[in-house]
Coordinates of C-alpha atoms and ligand atoms in Angstrom, one line a residue:
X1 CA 90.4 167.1 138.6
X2 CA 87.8 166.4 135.9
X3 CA 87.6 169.1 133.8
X4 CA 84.7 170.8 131.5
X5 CA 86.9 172.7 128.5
X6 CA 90.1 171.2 128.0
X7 CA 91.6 168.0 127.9
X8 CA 94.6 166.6 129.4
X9 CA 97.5 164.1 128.4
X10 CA 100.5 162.9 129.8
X11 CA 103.6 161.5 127.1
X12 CA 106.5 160.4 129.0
X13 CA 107.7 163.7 130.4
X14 CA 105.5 165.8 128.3
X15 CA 102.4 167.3 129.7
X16 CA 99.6 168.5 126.7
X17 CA 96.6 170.5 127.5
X18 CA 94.0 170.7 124.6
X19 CA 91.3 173.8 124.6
X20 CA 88.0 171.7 123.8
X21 CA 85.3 174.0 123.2
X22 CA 85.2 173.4 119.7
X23 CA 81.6 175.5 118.9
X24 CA 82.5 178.5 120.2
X25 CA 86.5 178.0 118.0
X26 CA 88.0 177.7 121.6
X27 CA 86.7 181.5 123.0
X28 CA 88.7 182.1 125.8
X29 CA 85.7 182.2 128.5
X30 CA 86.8 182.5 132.4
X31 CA 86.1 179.2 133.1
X32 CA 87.9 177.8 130.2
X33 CA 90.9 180.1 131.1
X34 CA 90.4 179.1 134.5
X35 CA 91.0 175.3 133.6
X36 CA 93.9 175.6 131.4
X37 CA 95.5 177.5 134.3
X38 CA 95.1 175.2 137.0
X39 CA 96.3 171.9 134.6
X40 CA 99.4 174.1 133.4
X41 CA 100.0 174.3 137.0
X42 CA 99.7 170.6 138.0
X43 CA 101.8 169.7 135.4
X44 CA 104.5 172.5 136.5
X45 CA 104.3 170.6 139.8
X46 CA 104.7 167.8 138.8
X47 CA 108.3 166.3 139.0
X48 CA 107.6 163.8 136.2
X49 CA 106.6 166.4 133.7
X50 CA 109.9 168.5 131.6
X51 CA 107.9 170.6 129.3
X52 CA 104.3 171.0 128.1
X53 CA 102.4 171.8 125.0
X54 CA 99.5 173.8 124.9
X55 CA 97.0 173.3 121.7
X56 CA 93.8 174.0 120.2
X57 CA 92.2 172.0 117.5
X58 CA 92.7 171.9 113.7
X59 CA 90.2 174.8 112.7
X60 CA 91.2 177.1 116.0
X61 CA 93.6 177.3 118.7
X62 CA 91.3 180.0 120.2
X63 CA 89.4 182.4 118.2
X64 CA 90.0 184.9 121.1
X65 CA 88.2 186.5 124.5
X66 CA 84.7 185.2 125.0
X67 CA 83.1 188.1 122.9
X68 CA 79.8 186.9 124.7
X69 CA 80.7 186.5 128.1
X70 CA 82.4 190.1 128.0
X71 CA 80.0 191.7 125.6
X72 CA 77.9 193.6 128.4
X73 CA 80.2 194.7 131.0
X74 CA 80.3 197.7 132.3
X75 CA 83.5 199.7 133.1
X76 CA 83.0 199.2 136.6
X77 CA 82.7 195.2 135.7
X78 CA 85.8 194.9 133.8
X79 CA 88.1 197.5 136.1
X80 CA 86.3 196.7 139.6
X81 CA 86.4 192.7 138.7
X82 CA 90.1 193.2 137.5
X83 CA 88.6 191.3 134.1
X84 CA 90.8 188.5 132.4
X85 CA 93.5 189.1 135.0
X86 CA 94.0 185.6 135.7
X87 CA 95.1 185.0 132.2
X88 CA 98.5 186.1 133.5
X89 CA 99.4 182.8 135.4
X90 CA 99.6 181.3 131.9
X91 CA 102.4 183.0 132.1
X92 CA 103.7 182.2 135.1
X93 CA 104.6 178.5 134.8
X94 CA 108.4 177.3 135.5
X95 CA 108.8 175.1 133.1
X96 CA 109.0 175.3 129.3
X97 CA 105.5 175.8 127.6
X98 CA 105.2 175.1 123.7
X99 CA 101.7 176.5 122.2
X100 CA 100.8 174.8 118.8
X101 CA 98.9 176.3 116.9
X102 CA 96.5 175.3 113.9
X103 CA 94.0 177.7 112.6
X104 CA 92.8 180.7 113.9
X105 CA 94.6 182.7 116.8
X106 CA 93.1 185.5 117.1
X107 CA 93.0 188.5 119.8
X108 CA 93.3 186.3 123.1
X109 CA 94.1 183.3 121.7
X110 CA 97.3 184.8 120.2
X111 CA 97.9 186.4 123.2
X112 CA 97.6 183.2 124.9
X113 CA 100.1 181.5 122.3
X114 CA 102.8 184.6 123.1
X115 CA 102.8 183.8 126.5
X116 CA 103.8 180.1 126.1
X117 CA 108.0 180.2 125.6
X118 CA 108.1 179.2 121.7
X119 CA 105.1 178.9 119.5
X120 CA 105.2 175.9 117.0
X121 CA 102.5 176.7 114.0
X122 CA 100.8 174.5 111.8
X123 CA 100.6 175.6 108.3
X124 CA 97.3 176.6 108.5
X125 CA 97.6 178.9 111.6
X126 CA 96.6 182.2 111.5
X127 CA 97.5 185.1 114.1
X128 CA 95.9 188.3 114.5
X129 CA 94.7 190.8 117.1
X130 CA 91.5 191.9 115.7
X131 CA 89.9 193.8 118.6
X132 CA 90.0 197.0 117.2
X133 CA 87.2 195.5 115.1
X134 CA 85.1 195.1 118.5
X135 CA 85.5 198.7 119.4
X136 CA 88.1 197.7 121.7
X137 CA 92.1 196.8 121.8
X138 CA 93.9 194.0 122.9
X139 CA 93.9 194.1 126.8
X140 CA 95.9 190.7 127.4
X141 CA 99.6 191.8 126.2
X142 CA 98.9 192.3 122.9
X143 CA 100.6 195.6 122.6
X144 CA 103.9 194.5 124.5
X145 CA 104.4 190.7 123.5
X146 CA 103.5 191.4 119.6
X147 CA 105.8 194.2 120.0
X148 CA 108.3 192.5 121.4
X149 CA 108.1 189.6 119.0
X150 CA 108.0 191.0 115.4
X151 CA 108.9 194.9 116.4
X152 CA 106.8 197.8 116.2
X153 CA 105.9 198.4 112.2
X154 CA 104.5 194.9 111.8
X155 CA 103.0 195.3 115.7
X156 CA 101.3 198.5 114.2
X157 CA 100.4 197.0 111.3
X158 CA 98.2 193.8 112.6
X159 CA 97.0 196.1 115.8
X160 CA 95.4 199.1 113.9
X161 CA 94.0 197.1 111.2
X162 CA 92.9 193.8 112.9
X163 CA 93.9 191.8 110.1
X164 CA 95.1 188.5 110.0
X165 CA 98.7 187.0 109.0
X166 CA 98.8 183.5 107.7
X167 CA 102.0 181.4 109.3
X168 CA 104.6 182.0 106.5
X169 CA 104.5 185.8 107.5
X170 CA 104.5 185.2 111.2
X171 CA 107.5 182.9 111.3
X172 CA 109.1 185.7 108.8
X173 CA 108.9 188.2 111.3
X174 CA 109.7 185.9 114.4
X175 CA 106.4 185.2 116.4
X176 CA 106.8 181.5 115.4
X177 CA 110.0 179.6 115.8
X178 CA 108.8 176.7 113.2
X179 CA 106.3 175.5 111.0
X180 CA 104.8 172.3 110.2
X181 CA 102.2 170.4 107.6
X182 CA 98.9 170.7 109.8
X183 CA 98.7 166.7 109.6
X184 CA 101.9 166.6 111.8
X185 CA 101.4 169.7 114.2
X186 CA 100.6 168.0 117.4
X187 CA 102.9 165.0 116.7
X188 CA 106.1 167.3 116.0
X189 CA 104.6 169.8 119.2
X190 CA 105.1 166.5 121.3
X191 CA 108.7 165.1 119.5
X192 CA 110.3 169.0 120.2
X193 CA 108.4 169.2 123.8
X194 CA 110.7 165.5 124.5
X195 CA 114.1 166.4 123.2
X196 CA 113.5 169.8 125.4
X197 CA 112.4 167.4 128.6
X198 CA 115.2 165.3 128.3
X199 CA 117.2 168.2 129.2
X200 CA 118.4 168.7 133.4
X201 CA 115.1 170.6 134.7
X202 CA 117.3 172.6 136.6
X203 CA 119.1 174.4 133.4
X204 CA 115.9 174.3 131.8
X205 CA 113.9 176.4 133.9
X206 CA 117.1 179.0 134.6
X207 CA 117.5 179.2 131.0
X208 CA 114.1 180.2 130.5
X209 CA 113.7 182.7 133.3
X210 CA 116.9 183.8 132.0
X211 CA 115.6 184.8 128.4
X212 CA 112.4 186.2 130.1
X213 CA 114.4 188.0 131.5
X214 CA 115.6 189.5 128.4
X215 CA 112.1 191.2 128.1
X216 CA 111.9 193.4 131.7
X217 CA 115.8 194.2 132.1
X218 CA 118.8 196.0 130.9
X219 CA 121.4 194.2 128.4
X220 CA 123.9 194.4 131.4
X221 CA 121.5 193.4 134.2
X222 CA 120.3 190.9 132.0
X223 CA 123.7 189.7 131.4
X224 CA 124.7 189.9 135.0
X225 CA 121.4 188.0 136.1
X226 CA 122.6 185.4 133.3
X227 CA 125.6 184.5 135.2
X228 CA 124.5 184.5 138.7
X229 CA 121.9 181.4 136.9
X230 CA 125.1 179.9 135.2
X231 CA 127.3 180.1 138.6
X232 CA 124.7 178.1 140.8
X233 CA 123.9 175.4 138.1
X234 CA 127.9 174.3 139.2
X235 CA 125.8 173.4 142.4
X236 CA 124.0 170.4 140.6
X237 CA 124.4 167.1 140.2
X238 CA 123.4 167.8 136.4
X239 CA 125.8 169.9 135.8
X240 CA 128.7 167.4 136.9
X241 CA 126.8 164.7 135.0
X242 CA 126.4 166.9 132.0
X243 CA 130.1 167.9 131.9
X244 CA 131.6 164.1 132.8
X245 CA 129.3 162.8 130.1
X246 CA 130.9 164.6 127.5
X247 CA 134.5 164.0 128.7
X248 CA 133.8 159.9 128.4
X249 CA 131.8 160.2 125.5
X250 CA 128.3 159.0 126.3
X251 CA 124.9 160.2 126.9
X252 CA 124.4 162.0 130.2
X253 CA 121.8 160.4 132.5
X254 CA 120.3 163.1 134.1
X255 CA 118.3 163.6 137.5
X256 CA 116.6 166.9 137.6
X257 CA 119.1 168.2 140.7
Ligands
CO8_301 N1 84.0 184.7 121.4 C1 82.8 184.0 121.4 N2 82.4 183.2 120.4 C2 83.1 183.1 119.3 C3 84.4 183.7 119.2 C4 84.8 184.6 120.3 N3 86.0 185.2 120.3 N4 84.9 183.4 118.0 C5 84.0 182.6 117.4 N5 83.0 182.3 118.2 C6 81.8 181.5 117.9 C7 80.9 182.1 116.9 O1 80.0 183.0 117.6 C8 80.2 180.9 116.4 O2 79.2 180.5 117.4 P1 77.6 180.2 116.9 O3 77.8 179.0 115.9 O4 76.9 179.9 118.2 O5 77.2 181.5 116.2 C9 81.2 179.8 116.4 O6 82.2 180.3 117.3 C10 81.9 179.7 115.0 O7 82.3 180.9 114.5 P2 81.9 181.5 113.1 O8 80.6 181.0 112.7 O9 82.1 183.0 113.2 O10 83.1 180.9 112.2 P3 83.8 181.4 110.9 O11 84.6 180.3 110.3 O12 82.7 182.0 110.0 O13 84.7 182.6 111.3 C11 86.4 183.7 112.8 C12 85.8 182.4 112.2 C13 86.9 184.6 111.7 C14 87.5 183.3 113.7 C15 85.2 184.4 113.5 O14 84.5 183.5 114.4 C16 85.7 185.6 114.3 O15 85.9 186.7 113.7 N6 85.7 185.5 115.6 C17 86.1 186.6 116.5 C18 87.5 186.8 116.5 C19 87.9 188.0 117.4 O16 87.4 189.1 117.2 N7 88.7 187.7 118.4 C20 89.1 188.7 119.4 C21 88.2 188.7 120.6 S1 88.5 190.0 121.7 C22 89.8 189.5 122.6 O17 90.3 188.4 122.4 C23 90.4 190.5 123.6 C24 91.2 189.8 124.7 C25 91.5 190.8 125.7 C26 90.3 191.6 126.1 C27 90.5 192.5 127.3 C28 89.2 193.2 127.7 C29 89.3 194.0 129.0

């Protein structure tokens, strides 16, 4: 499919989508939304792919909700239309999604970031939820990821005053698992999106589900849903594969079953 706001890249097994509405800093218009979701998808399908990487450009990984596109509408528009509900298949993909992020992720774009599995920052990032500056709040998980992530004082702290936090503080608290000189974001986005895909898919995408998990359950539901996913990876080839490797001492060759 050709598409209008983002581009799309295939490395090996990694898939990379790249927001590309660099005037408006990436603004997370339906459309654009709309694009990311159904490439994020194809690559999910696609048997080829282990892991993708989501990214923006150098000055903005998104600089949030289309402020213009939404700017006008009415209550009825927003509840009746069920407004930026679609974001939420961003969040439904299988298979491990990586954001990188350089410059500004603000407001949507940091809620976009949260729902990808790990965010890898550039040392330029920076991540805030500023809505409350628009009169509004942040209406695409902003309240529960954040709080999840860094915990309710700093969640507090970046929600009620809209400011921004540059990425030394946000891998301090725990939104970001790693950062990088800006020069080397998208390469070091692409080398940690490899070593993940050259994992079994399998145990990649039960792992994943599995610390998802973590977020909607109980500590012993959660554990128990753990080991139902660790019995049946015994049912794959991988896991045989896996195991003999390491008994002979070589590299397992894996085949995603
Ligand atoms: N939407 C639309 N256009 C934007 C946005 C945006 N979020 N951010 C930047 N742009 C546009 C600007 O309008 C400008 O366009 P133009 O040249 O045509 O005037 C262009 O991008 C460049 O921006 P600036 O000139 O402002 O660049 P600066 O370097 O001076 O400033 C900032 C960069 C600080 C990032 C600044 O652009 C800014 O504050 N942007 C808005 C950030 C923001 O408030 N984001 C939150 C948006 S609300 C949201 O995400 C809510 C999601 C859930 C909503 C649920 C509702 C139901």
């Amino acid at each position: 499919m050709d598409y209008e706001m983002i581009l799309t890249e295939r490395d090996g097994a990694v898939g990379i989508v790249t927001l590309n509405r660099p005037k408006a800093l990436n603004a997370l218009s339906t459309p654009l939304v709309d694009e990311v979701v159904d490439a994020l998808r194809a690559f999910d399908a696609d048997p080829g792919i282990g892991c993708m990487v989501l990214t923006g450009s150098e000055r903005a990984f998104a600089a949030g909700a289309d402020i213009k596109e939404m700017k006008d509408l009415s209550f009825a528009d927003a509840f009746g239309g069920d407004f930026i509900s679609s974001w939420d298949r961003i969040a439904t993909m299988r298979k491990p999604v990586i954001a990188a992020v350089a410059g500004f992720a603000l407001g949507g774009g940091c809620e976009v970031a949260m729902m990808c599995d790990l965010i890898i920052a550039a040392d330029t990032a920076k991540f805030g939820q500023p809505e409350i500056n628009l009169g509004v709040m942040p209406g695409a998980g902003g309240t529960q990821r954040l709080t999840r992530a860094v915990g309710k004082a700093k969640a507090m702290d970046l929600i009620l005053t809209g400011r921004m936090m540059e990425a030394e503080e946000a891998e301090r608290c725990g939104l970001v698992a790693r950062i990088v000189p800006a020069d080397r974001l998208l390469e070091e986005a692409k080398t940690l999106a490899a070593t993940i895909a050259r994992h079994s898919l399998p145990s990649l995408m039960a792992a994943k589900e599995s610390v998802n998990r973590a977020y909607e359950t109980t500590l012993s539901e959660g554990v128990h849903f753990e080991r139902r996913l660790f019995h049946a990876l015994f049912a794959t080839h991988d896991q045989k594969e896996g195991m003999a490797a390491f008994a002979e001492k070589r590299s397992p060759e894996f085949q995603n079953r």
